[in-house]
Coordinates of C-alpha atoms and ligand atoms in Angstrom, one line a residue:
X1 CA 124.7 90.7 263.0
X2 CA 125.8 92.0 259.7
X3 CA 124.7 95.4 258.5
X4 CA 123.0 95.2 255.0
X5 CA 123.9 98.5 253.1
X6 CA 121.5 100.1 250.1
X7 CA 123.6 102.0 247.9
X8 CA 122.5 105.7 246.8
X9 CA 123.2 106.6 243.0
X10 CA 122.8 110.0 241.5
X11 CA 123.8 110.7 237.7
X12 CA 125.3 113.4 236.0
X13 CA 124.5 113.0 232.1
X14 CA 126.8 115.1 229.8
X15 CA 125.6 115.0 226.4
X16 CA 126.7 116.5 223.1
X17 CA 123.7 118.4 221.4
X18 CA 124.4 117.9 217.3
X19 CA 124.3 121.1 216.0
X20 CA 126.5 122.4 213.2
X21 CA 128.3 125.0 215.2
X22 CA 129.8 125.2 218.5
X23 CA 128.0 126.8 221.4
X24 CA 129.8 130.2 221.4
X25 CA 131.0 130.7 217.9
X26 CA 130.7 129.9 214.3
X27 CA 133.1 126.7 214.1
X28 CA 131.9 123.3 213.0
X29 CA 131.3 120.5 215.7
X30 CA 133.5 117.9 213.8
X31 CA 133.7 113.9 214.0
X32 CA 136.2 113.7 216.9
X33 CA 137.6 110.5 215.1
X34 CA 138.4 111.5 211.8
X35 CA 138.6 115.2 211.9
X36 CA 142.0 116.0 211.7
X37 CA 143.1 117.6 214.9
X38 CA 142.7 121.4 215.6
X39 CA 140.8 121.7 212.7
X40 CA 138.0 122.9 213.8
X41 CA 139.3 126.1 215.7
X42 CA 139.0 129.9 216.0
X43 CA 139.5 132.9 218.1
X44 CA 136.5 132.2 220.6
X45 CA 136.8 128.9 220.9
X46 CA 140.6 128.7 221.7
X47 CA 140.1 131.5 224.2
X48 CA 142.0 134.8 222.4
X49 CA 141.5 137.7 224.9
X50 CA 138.9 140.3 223.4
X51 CA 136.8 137.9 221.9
X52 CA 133.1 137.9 222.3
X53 CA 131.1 134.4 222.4
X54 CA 127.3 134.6 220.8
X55 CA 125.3 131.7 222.2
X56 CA 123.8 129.4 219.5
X57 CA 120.0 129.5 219.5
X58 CA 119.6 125.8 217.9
X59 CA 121.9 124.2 220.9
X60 CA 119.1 126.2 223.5
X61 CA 116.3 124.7 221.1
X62 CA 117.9 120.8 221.7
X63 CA 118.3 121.8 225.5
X64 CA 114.5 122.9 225.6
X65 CA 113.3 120.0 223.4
X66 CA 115.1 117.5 226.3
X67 CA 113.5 119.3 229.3
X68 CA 110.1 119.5 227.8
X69 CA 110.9 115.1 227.2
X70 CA 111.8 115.0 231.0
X71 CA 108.9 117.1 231.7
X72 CA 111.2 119.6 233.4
X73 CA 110.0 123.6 233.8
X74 CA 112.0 125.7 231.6
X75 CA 113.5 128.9 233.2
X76 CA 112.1 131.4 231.6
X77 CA 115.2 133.2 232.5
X78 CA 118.7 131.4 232.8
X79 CA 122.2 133.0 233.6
X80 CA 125.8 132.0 231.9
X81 CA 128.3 131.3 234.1
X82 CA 131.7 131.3 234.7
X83 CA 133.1 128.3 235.7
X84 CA 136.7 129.0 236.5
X85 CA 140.0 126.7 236.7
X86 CA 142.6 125.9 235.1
X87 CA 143.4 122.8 232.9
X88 CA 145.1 122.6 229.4
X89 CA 141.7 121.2 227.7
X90 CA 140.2 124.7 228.8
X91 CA 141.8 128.1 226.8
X92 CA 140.3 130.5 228.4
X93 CA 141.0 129.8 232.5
X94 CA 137.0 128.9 232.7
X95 CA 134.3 127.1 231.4
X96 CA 131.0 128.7 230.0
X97 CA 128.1 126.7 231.9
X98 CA 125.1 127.4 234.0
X99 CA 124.8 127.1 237.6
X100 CA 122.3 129.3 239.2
X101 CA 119.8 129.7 236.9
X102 CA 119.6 126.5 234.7
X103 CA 118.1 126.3 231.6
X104 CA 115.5 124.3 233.4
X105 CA 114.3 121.8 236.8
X106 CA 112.4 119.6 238.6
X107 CA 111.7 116.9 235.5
X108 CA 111.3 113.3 235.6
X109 CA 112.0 110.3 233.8
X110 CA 110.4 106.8 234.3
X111 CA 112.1 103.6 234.2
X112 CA 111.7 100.0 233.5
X113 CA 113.2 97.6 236.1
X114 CA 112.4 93.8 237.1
X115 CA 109.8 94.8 239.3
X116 CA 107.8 97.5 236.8
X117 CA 108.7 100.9 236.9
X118 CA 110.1 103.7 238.9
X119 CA 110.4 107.5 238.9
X120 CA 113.8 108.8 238.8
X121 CA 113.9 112.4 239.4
X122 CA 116.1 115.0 237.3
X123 CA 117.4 117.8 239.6
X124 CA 118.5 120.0 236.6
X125 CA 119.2 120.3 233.2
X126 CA 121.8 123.3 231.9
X127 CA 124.1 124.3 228.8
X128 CA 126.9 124.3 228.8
X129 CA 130.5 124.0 226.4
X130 CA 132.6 120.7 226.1
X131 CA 136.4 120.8 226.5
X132 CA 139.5 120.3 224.4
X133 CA 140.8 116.7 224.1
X134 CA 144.0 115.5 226.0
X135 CA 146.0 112.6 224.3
X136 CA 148.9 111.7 226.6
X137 CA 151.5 110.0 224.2
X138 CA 155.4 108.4 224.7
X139 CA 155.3 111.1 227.9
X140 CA 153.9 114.3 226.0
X141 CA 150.5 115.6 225.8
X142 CA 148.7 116.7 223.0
X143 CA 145.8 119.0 222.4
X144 CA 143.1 118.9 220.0
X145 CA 140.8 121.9 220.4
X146 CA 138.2 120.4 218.0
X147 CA 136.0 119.5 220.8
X148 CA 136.1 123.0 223.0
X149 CA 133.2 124.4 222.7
X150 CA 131.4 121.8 221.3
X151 CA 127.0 122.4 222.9
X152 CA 127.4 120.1 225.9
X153 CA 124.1 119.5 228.2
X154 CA 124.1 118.5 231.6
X155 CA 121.2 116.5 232.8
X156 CA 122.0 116.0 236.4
X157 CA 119.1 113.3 238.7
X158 CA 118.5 113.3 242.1
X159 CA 120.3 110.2 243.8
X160 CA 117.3 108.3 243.8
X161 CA 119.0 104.7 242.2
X162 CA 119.5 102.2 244.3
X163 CA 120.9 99.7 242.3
X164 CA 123.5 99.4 239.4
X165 CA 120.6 98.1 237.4
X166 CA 118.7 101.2 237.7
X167 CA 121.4 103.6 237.0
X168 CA 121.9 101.2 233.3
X169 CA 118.0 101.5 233.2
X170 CA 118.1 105.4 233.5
X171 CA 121.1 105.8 231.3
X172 CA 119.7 104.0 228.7
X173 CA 116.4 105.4 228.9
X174 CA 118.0 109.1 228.7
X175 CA 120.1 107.9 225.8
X176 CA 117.4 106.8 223.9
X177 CA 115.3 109.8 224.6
X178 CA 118.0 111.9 223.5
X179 CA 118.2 110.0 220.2
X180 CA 114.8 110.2 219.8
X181 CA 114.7 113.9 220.2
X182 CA 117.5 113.9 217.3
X183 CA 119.3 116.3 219.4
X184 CA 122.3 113.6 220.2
X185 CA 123.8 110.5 217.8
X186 CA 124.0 108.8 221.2
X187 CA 127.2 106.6 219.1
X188 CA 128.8 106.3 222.7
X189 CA 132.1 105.4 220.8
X190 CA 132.7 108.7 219.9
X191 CA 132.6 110.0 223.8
X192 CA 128.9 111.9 222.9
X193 CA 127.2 110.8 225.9
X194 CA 129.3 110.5 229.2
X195 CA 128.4 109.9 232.7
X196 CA 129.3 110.7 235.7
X197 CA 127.6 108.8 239.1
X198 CA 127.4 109.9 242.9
X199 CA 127.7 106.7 244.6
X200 CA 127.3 106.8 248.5
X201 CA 126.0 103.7 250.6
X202 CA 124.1 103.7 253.6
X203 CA 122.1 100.7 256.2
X204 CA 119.3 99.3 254.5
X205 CA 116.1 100.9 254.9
X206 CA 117.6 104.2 256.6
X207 CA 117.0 107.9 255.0
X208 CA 120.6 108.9 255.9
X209 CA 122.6 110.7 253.0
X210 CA 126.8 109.5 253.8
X211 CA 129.8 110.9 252.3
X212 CA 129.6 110.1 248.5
X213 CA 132.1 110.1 246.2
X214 CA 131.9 111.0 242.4
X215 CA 133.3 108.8 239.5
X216 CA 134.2 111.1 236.9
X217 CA 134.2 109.9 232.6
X218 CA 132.5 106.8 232.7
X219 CA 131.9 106.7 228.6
X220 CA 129.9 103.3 228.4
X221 CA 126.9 101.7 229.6
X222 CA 129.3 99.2 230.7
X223 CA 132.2 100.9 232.3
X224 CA 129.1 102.6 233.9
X225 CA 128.1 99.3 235.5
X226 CA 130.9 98.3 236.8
X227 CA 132.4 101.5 237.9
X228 CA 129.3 101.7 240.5
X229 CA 129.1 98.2 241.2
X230 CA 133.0 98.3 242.3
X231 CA 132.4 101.1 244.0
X232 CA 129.1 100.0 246.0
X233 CA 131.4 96.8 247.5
X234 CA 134.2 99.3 247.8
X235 CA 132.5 101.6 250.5
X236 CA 131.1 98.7 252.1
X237 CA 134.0 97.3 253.0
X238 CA 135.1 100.5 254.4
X239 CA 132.1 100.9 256.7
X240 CA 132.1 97.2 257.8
X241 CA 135.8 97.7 258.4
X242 CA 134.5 101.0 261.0
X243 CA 136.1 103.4 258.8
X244 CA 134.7 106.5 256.8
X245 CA 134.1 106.8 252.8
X246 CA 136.2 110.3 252.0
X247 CA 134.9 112.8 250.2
X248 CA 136.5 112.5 246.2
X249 CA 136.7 112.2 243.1
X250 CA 137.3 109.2 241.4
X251 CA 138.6 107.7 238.0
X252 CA 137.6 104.3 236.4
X253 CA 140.9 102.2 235.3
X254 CA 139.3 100.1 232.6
X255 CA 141.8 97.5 232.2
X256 CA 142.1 96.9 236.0
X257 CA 138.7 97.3 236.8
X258 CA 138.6 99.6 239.7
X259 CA 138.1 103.1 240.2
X260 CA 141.1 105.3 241.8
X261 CA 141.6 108.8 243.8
X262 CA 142.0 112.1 241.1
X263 CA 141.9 114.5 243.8
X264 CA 139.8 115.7 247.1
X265 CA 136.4 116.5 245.7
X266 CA 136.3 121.1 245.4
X267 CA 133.1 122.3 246.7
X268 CA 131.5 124.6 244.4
X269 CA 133.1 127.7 245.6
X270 CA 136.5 126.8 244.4
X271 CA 135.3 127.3 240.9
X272 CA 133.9 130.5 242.0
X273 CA 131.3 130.7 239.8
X274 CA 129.8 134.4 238.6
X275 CA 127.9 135.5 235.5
X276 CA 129.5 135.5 232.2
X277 CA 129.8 139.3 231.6
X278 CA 129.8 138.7 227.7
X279 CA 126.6 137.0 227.9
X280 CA 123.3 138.3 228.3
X281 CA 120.5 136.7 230.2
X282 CA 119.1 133.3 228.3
X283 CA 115.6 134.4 227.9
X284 CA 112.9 131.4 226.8
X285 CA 109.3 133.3 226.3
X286 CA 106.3 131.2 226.1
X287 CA 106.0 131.5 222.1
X288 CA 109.8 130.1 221.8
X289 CA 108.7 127.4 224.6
X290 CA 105.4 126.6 222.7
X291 CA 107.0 126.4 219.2
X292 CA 109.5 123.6 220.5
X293 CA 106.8 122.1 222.2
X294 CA 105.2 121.7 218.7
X295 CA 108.5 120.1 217.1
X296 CA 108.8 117.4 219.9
X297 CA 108.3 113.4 218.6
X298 CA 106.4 110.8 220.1
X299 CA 109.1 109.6 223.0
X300 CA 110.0 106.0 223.2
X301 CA 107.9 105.2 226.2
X302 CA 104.9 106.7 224.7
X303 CA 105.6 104.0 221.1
X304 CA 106.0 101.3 223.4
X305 CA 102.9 102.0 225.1
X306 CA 101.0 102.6 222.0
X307 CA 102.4 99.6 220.1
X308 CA 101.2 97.3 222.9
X309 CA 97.7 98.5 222.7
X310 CA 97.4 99.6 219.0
X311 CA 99.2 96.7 217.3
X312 CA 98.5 94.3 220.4
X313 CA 102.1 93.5 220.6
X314 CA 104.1 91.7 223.7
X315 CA 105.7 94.2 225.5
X316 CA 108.9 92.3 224.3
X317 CA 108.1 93.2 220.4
X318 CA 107.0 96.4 221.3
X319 CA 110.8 96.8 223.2
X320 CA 112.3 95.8 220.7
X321 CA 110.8 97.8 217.9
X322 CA 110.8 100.7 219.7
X323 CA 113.9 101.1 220.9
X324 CA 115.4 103.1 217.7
X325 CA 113.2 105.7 216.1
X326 CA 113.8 104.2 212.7
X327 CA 113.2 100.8 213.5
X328 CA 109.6 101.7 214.5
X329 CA 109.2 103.7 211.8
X330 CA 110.2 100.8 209.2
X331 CA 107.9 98.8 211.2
X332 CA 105.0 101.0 210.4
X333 CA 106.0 101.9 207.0
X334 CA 105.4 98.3 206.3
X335 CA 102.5 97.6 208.2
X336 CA 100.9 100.3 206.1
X337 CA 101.9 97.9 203.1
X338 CA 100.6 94.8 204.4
X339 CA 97.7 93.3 203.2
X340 CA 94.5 93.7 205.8
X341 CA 93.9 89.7 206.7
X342 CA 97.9 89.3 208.3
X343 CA 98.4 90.9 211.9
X344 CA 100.8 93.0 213.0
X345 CA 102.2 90.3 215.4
X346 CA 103.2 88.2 212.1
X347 CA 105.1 91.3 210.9
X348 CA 106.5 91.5 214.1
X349 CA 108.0 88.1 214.2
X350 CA 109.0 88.3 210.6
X351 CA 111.4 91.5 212.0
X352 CA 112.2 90.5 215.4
X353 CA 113.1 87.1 214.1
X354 CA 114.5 86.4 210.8
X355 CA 115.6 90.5 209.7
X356 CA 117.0 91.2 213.1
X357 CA 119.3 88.0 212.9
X358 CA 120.5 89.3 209.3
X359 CA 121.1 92.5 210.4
X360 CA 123.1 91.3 213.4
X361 CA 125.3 89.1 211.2
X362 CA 126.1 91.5 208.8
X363 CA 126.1 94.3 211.7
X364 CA 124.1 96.8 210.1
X365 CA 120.8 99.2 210.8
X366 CA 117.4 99.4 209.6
X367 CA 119.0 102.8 208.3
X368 CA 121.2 100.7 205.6
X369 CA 119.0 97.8 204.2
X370 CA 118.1 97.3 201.0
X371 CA 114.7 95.7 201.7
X372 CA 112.5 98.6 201.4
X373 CA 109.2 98.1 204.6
X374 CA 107.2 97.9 201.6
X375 CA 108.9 95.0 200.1
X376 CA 109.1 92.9 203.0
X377 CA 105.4 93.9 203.4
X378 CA 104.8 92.1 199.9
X379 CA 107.3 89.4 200.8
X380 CA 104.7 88.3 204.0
X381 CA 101.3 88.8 201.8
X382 CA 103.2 86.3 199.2
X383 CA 103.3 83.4 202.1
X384 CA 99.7 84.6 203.6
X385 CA 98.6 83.8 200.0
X386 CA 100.1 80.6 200.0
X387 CA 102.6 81.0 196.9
X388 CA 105.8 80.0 198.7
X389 CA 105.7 78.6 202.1
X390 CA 106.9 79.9 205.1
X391 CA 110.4 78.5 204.7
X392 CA 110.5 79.5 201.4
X393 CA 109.7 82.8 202.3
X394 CA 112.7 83.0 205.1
X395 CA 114.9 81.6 202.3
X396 CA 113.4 84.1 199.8
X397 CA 114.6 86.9 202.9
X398 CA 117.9 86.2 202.8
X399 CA 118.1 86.8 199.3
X400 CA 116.5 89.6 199.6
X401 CA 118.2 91.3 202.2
X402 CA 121.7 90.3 200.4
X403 CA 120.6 91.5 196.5
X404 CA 118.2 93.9 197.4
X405 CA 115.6 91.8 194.9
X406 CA 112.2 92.0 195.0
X407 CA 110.4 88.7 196.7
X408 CA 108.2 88.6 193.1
X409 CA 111.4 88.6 191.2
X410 CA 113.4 86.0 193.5
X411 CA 110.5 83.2 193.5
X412 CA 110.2 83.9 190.1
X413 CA 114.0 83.7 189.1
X414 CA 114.3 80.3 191.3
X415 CA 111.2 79.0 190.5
X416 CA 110.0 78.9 194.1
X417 CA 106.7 79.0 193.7
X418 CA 104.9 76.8 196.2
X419 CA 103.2 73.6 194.6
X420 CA 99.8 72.9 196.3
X421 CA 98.3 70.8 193.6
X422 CA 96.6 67.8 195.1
X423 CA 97.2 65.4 192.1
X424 CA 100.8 66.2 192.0
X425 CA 101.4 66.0 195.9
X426 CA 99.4 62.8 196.0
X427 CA 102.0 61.3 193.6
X428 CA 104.9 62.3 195.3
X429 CA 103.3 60.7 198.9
X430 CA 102.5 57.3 196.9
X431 CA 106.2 57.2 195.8
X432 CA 107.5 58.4 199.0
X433 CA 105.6 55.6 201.0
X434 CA 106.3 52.5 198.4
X435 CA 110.3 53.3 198.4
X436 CA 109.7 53.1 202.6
X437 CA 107.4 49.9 203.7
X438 CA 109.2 49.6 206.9
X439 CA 108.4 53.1 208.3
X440 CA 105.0 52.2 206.7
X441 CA 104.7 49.1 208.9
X442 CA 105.8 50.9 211.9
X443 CA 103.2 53.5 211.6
X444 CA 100.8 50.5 211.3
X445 CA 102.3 49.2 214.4
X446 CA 101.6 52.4 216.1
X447 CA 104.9 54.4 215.6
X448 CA 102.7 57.6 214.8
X449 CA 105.9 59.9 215.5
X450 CA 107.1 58.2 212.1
X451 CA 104.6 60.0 210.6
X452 CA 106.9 63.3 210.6
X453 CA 110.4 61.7 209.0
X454 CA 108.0 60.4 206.2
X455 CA 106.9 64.4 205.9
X456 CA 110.4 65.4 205.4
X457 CA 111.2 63.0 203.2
X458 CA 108.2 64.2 200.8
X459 CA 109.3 68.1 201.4
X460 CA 112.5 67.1 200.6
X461 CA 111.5 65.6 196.9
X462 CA 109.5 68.2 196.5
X463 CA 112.5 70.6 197.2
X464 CA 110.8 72.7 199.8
X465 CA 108.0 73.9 197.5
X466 CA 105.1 71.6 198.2
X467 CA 102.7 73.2 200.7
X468 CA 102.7 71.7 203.7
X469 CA 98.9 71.7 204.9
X470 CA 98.6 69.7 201.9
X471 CA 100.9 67.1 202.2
X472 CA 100.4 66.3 206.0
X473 CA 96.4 65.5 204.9
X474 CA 97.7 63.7 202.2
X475 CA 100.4 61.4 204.5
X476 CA 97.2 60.7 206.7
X477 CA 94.8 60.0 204.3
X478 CA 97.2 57.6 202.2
X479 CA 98.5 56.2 205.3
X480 CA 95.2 55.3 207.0
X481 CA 94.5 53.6 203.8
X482 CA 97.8 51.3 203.5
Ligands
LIG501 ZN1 135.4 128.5 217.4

């Protein structure tokens, strides 16, 4: 009988923290797309001896504001370390990070798979400084020091994912914490979140811990994905073969779509860590910890929740507009303009639906429209009031979202305005149903279905604009009659 295996996922989480100078020194953290190369550089940064690094207090404010959102403890006392060895990316022989006594422990983060929710526990979270960037070109390699010392944070979770689903759930859930938080642009593209997973397999159902190996610089949600999942199948092969999963470290080959051996995994000892003798101890009192505490946003989770129960959303609308800070925010900036008689579900399905759809087409954010919340706000009380109908009003959006126009001004401009004069309507019908007898007849003959061509045909002459409550009683009434 087969073995069924379970695989064990942990995740390493390096993130960038946004701050306008490095972690050690008084250089700018620079767009590592456009900067030029090497711009961004100095003395502490690119490792000249007799140098002293001074640690940035904003970058240990970002760090505490992510803990406290994991609901880790924050050391009140945490140690710089040395983490020494030797690649070009790294000028000074060693890397300035925490290993001892991290900035803070034992957190938490909940997330949302098929079957509800589950707990995933973060180990640790620590600061710590990114490294130069290696471009290997026609057989050289080139350096760009722009990045070294850039405020990197670690957030490292226990292996307690046991599918590749829940290590995309957690990622994305930390990603949009981190956003959240404002600490992180989370614009994956520019490498400011990476990931690293510890992927071991074991026999269903068992507690044992195997062998794992570690995939190092997995930079999307997707290379993520399919990293682990290669992996999973990968050691399972190797165990239903009889053989044993070495200890390594492994790379992701994109393009071929399978990870590969960079080296024999080094145990913790071969970087032989000790405390940076440059930097003090990281001291967080409780009036630092309290006035971050004070700065810290409503996190996603909380919205979602809150939207479900305050706005009596579905928990897909209440996803979906809370999954970017500024989306929820438009979405209550608006509601605050709409008038008291329309629900927040019709708001709701005017964004989810129609806005969303613009703004994938012309692939922009809520951050770049030109419809302010308050004008689409007016936009919805103009078709709750009945003076353009509903597809009026999704025509009228369009415009709006292209020209930047006010609704009032559009329906104006076009003459939109929605016609729900009975005597006029009642016209239209008579004409409609005299130039049609035979769909007449076969409504008579019981062809009710008919009923809704004739209904176009009216909407049509009346070029969208006739209200539509008062046409349909108006085809029944005349039609009953005939
Ligand atoms: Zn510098």
């Amino acid at each position: 009988m087969a073995i069924k295996y379970e695989p064990v996922i942990g995740l390493e989480v390096h993130a960038q923290l946004q701050t306008k100078s490095k972690m050690f020194c008084s250089c700018a953290v620079v767009d590592s797309v456009s900067e030029t190369p090497n711009n961004a550089v100095c003395p502490v940064c690119s490792g000249m001896p007799g140098t002293l690094p001074v640690v940035n207090q904003l970058a240990v404010e970002y760090g505490i504001r992510v803990a406290l959102a994991l609901e880790c403890q924050v050391n009140p006392v945490s140690i710089f370390a040395r983490k020494n060895y030797f690649y070009p990316d790294i000028p000074k022989g060693y890397q300035i990070s925490q290993y001892e006594q991290p900035l803070a422990e034992n957190g938490k983060l909940n997330i949302k798979i098929a079957e509800g929710q589950k707990t995933i526990r973060v180990r640790r979270v620590h600061l710590e400084e990114d490294t130069g960037k290696l471009t290997h070109l026609n057989g050289s390699s080139l350096i760009d020091l722009n990045r070294a010392g850039v405020p990197l944070l670690e957030i490292v979770s226990e292996p307690d994912m046991s599918s590749v689903e829940e290590a995309r759930a957690y990622a994305e859930a930390l990603r949009d914490i981190l956003r959240y938080l404002e600490v992180n642009s989370g614009d994956m593209e520019k490498g400011v979140i990476r990931f690293e997973a510890n992927i071991s397999v074991r026999p269903e159902g068992t507690d044992v811990l195997n062998t794992r190996v570690e995939i190092k610089n997995l930079n999307s949600f997707r290379a993520l994905e399919r990293a682990t999942a290669f992996e999973i199948q990968r050691q399972e092969k190797v165990l239903e073969a009889g053989g044993q999963v070495d200890q390594e470290t492994l790379g992701w080959d994109e393009d071929n779509e399978k990870t590969y051996s960079q080296r024999s995994k080094e145990d913790a000892h071969d970087y032989r860590y000790f405390p940076d003798p440059d930097l003090p101890p990281l001291v967080v009192d409780k009036a630092w910890l309290e006035r971050v505490t004070a700065t810290l946003p409503e996190l996603p989770r909380a919205k979602n929740q809150r939207f479900m129960e305050e706005y009596e959303l579905t928990a897909y609308d209440a996803g979906v507009l809370t999954a970017e800070k500024a989306v929820a925010e438009y979405f209550e900036a608006a509601l605050k303009k709409l008038p008291e008689n329309i629900s927040p579900k019709s708001l709701a399905n005017w964004m989810t639906g129609d806005l969303f759809s613009l703004m994938n087409q012309a692939d922009t954010t809520v951050a770049d429209l030109k419809l302010s919340p308050e004008a689409l706000a007016k936009l919805i009380g103009l078709v709750a009031k009945g003076e353009i109908n509903q597809s009026t009003g999704k025509t009228v959006l369009v415009e709006m979202f292209s020209s930047g126009k006010s609704a009032a001004e559009i329906v104006e401009e076009g003459g939109l305005k929605q016609v729900s004069d009975e005597g006029f309507i009642a016209d239209l019908v008579k004409q409609i149903l005299g130039e049609n007898p035979d769909a007449v007849e076969s409504f008579k003959a019981g062809k009710e279905t008919i009923i809704n061509w004739l209904f176009g045909q009216v909407m049509k002459k009346a070029a969208g604009k006739a209200n539509p409550n008062v046409v349909r009683a108006e085809l029944d009434r005349q039609l009953k009659e005939a």
